[in-house]
Every structure is written in C-alpha cells, then in structure tokens.
Short mmCIF file of C-alpha atoms in Angstrom, two decimals:
data_model
loop_
_atom_site.label_atom_id
_atom_site.label_comp_id
_atom_site.label_asym_id
_atom_site.label_seq_id
_atom_site.Cartn_x
_atom_site.Cartn_y
_atom_site.Cartn_z
CA MET A 809 154.02 -2.52 184.67
CA ALA A 810 157.13 -1.64 186.73
CA VAL A 811 158.81 0.05 183.21
CA LEU A 812 155.66 1.75 182.81
CA VAL A 813 155.12 3.04 186.11
CA VAL A 814 158.53 4.34 186.59
CA SER A 815 158.50 5.63 183.43
CA ALA A 816 155.11 7.57 183.86
CA ALA A 817 156.85 8.97 187.50
CA ALA A 818 159.87 10.28 185.60
CA VAL A 819 157.95 11.85 183.30
CA LEU A 820 155.48 13.48 185.41
CA LEU A 821 158.18 14.38 188.18
CA LEU A 822 161.31 15.40 186.28
CA ALA A 823 159.67 17.18 183.22
CA PRO A 824 158.06 20.06 184.99
CA GLY A 825 161.03 20.07 187.34
CA ALA A 826 163.54 20.90 184.16
CA GLN A 827 161.19 23.36 182.47
CA GLY A 828 158.57 24.40 184.71
CA ALA A 829 154.76 23.50 184.58
CA GLN A 830 153.73 26.59 183.16
CA ALA A 831 155.63 26.35 179.98
CA LEU A 832 154.90 22.73 179.83
CA SER A 833 151.51 23.74 179.82
CA GLU A 834 151.67 25.45 176.32
CA SER A 835 153.73 22.70 174.34
CA ASP A 836 152.66 20.15 172.09
CA ASN A 837 155.55 18.07 172.86
CA PRO A 838 156.24 18.07 176.57
CA LEU A 839 159.00 15.17 176.53
CA VAL A 840 161.03 16.83 173.57
CA SER A 841 160.72 20.27 174.87
CA VAL A 842 162.36 19.34 177.99
CA LEU A 843 165.18 17.63 176.29
CA GLU A 844 165.92 20.60 174.22
CA ALA A 845 165.54 22.90 177.26
CA GLY A 846 168.04 20.94 179.45
CA LEU A 847 170.60 19.59 176.45
CA GLY A 848 169.72 21.76 173.62
CA ALA A 849 168.24 20.42 170.19
CA GLY A 850 170.38 17.76 169.15
CA TRP A 851 170.36 14.06 168.47
CA LEU A 852 168.66 12.77 171.63
CA SER A 853 165.55 14.95 171.47
CA THR A 854 165.39 14.30 167.66
CA THR A 855 165.46 10.68 168.50
CA VAL A 856 162.95 10.56 171.14
CA ASN A 857 160.69 12.66 168.62
CA TYR A 858 160.61 10.18 166.07
CA ILE A 859 160.40 6.96 168.51
CA GLY A 860 157.33 8.65 169.88
CA LEU A 861 155.84 9.40 166.41
CA LEU A 862 156.51 5.49 165.51
CA GLY A 863 154.60 4.49 168.38
CA LEU A 864 151.69 6.84 167.82
CA ILE A 865 151.50 5.66 164.43
CA ALA A 866 151.71 1.82 165.29
CA SER A 867 149.17 2.57 167.83
CA PHE A 868 146.41 3.60 165.14
CA PHE A 869 146.28 0.03 164.08
CA SER A 870 145.07 -1.02 167.60
CA ILE A 871 142.62 2.38 167.60
CA ILE A 872 141.05 0.94 164.00
CA TYR A 873 140.63 -2.48 165.25
CA ALA A 874 139.26 -1.85 168.56
CA TYR A 875 136.65 1.15 167.42
CA SER A 876 135.52 -1.14 164.48
CA ARG A 877 134.91 -4.23 167.01
CA GLN A 878 133.40 -2.48 169.39
CA THR A 879 130.82 -0.43 166.84
CA PHE A 880 129.86 -4.10 165.24
CA ALA A 881 129.25 -5.68 168.43
CA LEU A 882 127.11 -2.73 169.56
CA SER A 883 125.35 -2.95 166.50
CA ARG A 884 124.97 -6.73 166.01
CA ALA A 885 123.36 -6.41 169.70
CA GLY A 886 120.93 -4.00 168.70
CA TYR A 887 122.54 -0.92 170.78
CA LEU A 888 123.54 1.24 167.59
CA PRO A 889 121.54 1.21 164.53
CA ARG A 890 121.85 -2.56 162.77
CA VAL A 891 123.16 -0.92 159.39
CA LEU A 892 126.66 -0.74 161.12
CA SER A 893 126.84 -4.57 161.70
CA ARG A 894 126.74 -5.30 158.31
CA THR A 895 129.63 -6.85 156.42
CA ASN A 896 131.40 -7.39 153.25
CA GLY A 897 132.10 -10.55 151.50
CA ARG A 898 135.30 -11.27 153.78
CA LYS A 899 133.17 -10.76 156.70
CA ALA A 900 134.79 -7.26 157.55
CA PRO A 901 132.53 -4.93 159.12
CA THR A 902 132.89 -2.18 156.65
CA LEU A 903 130.45 0.33 157.84
CA ALA A 904 131.50 0.13 161.09
CA LEU A 905 135.36 0.75 159.74
CA VAL A 906 134.64 3.94 157.52
CA ILE A 907 131.88 5.61 159.17
CA PRO A 908 133.81 6.36 162.59
CA ALA A 909 137.03 6.86 160.61
CA ALA A 910 134.74 9.59 158.66
CA LEU A 911 133.75 11.28 161.64
CA GLY A 912 137.02 11.22 163.17
CA PHE A 913 138.63 12.73 160.08
CA VAL A 914 135.93 15.46 159.98
CA LEU A 915 136.69 16.28 163.79
CA ALA A 916 140.20 16.21 163.33
CA ALA A 917 140.46 18.47 160.10
CA PHE A 918 137.80 20.79 161.34
CA GLY A 919 137.86 20.63 165.04
CA ASN A 920 139.90 22.25 167.89
CA GLY A 921 142.61 19.83 168.55
CA ASP A 922 142.57 20.68 172.65
CA ILE A 923 138.93 20.29 172.75
CA LEU A 924 138.95 17.09 171.04
CA ILE A 925 141.57 15.53 173.46
CA ASN A 926 139.94 17.00 176.49
CA LEU A 927 136.93 14.96 175.29
CA ALA A 928 138.52 11.87 174.99
CA VAL A 929 140.34 12.54 178.35
CA PHE A 930 136.63 13.14 179.86
CA GLY A 931 135.38 9.71 178.41
CA ALA A 932 138.47 7.76 179.56
CA THR A 933 138.11 8.78 183.26
CA LEU A 934 134.38 8.68 183.18
CA SER A 935 134.98 4.69 182.22
CA TYR A 936 137.40 4.27 185.08
CA VAL A 937 134.72 5.60 187.30
CA LEU A 938 132.36 2.82 185.95
CA MET A 939 134.80 0.21 186.18
CA MET A 940 135.77 0.72 189.65
CA VAL A 941 132.31 1.23 190.65
CA ALA A 942 131.23 -1.92 188.43
CA HIS A 943 134.17 -4.05 190.71
CA GLN A 944 132.67 -2.87 194.04
CA VAL A 945 129.07 -3.65 193.07
CA LEU A 946 130.37 -7.13 191.97
CA ARG A 947 132.15 -7.75 194.99
CA ALA A 948 129.59 -6.72 197.28
CA ARG A 949 126.69 -8.65 195.66
CA ASN A 950 128.78 -11.84 194.25
CA PRO A 951 131.93 -12.33 196.74
CA GLU A 952 131.62 -16.18 195.86
CA LEU A 953 131.89 -15.77 192.00
CA PRO A 954 134.80 -17.29 190.74
CA ARG A 955 137.71 -15.17 189.81
CA PRO A 956 140.40 -16.23 187.10
CA TYR A 957 142.00 -13.07 188.16
CA ARG A 958 142.14 -11.15 191.46
CA THR A 959 142.93 -7.44 191.63
CA PRO A 960 146.04 -6.71 194.01
CA GLY A 961 144.66 -5.21 197.18
CA GLY A 962 140.83 -6.00 196.35
CA ARG A 963 138.24 -3.56 197.13
CA ILE A 964 140.94 -1.19 198.79
CA THR A 965 142.50 -0.75 195.44
CA THR A 966 139.86 -0.02 193.34
CA GLY A 967 138.30 2.47 196.21
CA ILE A 968 141.56 4.25 195.92
CA ALA A 969 141.41 4.30 191.92
CA LEU A 970 137.39 5.32 192.25
CA LEU A 971 138.80 8.46 194.21
CA LEU A 972 141.75 9.09 192.01
CA ALA A 973 139.02 8.78 188.77
CA LEU A 974 136.61 10.97 190.42
CA ALA A 975 139.22 13.86 190.84
CA ALA A 976 140.35 13.51 187.44
CA VAL A 977 136.59 13.73 185.99
CA VAL A 978 136.60 16.68 188.25
CA ALA A 979 139.61 18.14 186.82
CA THR A 980 138.43 17.74 183.07
CA PHE A 981 135.70 20.54 184.01
CA LEU A 982 138.45 22.65 185.21
CA VAL A 983 140.56 22.31 182.43
CA ASP A 984 138.11 23.02 179.89
CA VAL A 985 134.19 23.51 180.80
CA VAL A 986 133.31 23.63 177.20
CA ALA A 987 134.71 19.86 176.21
CA ALA A 988 133.46 18.49 179.45
CA LEU A 989 129.98 19.79 178.54
CA CYS A 990 130.03 18.75 175.21
CA ALA A 991 130.70 15.27 176.29
CA LEU A 992 127.99 14.93 179.02
CA VAL A 993 125.68 16.13 176.24
CA ALA A 994 127.01 13.13 173.86
CA LEU A 995 126.65 10.72 176.82
CA ALA A 996 123.13 12.09 177.82
CA LEU A 997 122.01 11.68 174.05
CA LEU A 998 123.34 8.44 173.78
CA MET A 999 121.62 7.19 177.03
CA ALA A 1000 118.30 8.55 175.56
CA TRP A 1001 118.81 6.67 172.21
CA PHE A 1002 119.31 3.65 174.51
CA GLY A 1003 116.54 4.24 177.11
CA PHE A 1004 114.07 5.35 174.22
CA TYR A 1005 114.60 3.10 171.75
CA SER A 1006 117.56 0.58 171.66
CA ARG A 1007 116.76 -1.17 174.61
CA HIS A 1008 113.41 -2.29 173.13
CA HIS A 1009 115.15 -3.33 170.07
CA LEU A 1010 117.89 -5.89 171.62
CA VAL A 1011 118.79 -8.83 169.93
CA ALA A 1012 118.65 -11.74 172.12
CA ALA A 1013 120.62 -13.99 170.02
CA ALA A 1014 123.54 -11.73 170.14
CA PRO A 1015 126.68 -13.30 172.29
CA ASP A 1016 126.31 -10.95 174.56
CA GLU A 1017 122.67 -10.92 175.38
CA GLU A 1018 123.14 -14.70 175.39
CA PHE A 1019 125.73 -14.50 178.24
CA ALA A 1020 123.49 -12.25 179.96
CA ALA A 1021 120.46 -14.32 179.76
CA LEU A 1022 122.34 -17.32 181.02
CA ALA A 1023 124.00 -15.69 184.00
CA LYS A 1024 120.19 -14.47 184.83
CA ALA A 1025 119.07 -18.24 184.38
CA GLU A 1026 121.45 -19.69 186.85
CA GLU A 1027 120.64 -16.92 189.61
CA GLU A 1028 117.05 -17.96 189.36
CA LEU A 1029 118.30 -21.63 189.66
CA GLU A 1030 120.25 -20.92 192.46
#
C-alpha cells in the first residue's frame, strides 16, 4: 500500500511539474512523455513503456475472470437473463465469457476511446460513492456486527472518501458531459430492468439470495 501511495503521489506531482498539465492532458502515455521530455527518448522511457504494456496485458486475465464470474453470478441469481449463467461441459460460463467480450471488442473497435475511458471512470467513481455510503449505513444500523476487518479511521475515513468520490463524479461531467450522460442512461436502463422485471424473478436458491434470507431471518429472531 505504501509503495502504491508513494508512486501515485510522485506521478501526480512530478509529471505535471516536468512537462505541464496542458501538455500531459493531450498525451496518450503521460509517464513516458514526461521521461522523454526530461531525459530524451532513450532506454529508460522505452523500458518503462514496455513494463507498462506488460502490466496492462497481465491485467487482461483478471479482467476476463472478473467480468465473466460477475455476469454469471448476477444471471444465476436472476438479475440478468438466465441464459448468461449456462455452462459448458467443463462448467465454464461460456456465454458470460463471450458476450461481454464481444461487446467490449465492438466498442473498442468502433467507439471513441476517450468516451469509453470516461464511461469506465464514471462507473468506478459511482461505485466508490455507493461503497462509502454502504459503510456509513452499515455502521449506523448495525454497529455491533462482527467485523473481521476494521477500516482505519472508521466512519471518518469513509466520510472523507465519500466527499472525494462525489467530487470525482462531478468532475466526470466537467471532463465529458456526453460520456457521463451515457453512463447515467445505461444505469437508468439497468435499474428499470431490475425494477420492472428481474426483482420479480430472483432465484431464491442462489447463494447471494440465500445469504440475504438467512440474514433477514436472524434479524427477525433477534
């Protein structure tokens, strides 16, 4: 964690200081651009560029695993169409792997890269807001709930993180209104799907729903 914090702070402060924020805003590879501006195009900038590329390629595997399992779990519980939770002979969720990948390929091939990145940033920052709100609500309603992990600083930390996440959400509208509005429309459509259809067809035997039912039963007993 300390390495990540120091590295992120160094890039945030030193990169604009070396080349200027305006120049970096137009660069597709800011870190390499700064190295080339300060030291010239040489072995160091090339090495950093290839290391970043290898890291990006390595992350693809975790992304593929994560989106397929998430799609599979949501489909199995009834939040998404059931066909997405079908598995092959080796119990791999084939459609949950292929359909999101095909959608991502089409968007990457024919879509605007900047808009796609801003869409992802909007979704990420919104998820941060929801996580911070969930933590605050959980601590307020169930303060005695056993917690194997305690957030350093407690509700103060998540309160600060919530304010920063809200600022980041607002910033996405300032950077690209079209991307933010597209993300809002997609979110509204998914919420409508849940409100009008999927919540009436949830699978009670799905693990997530079983856990929720057990938690509700325990609360009623108390």
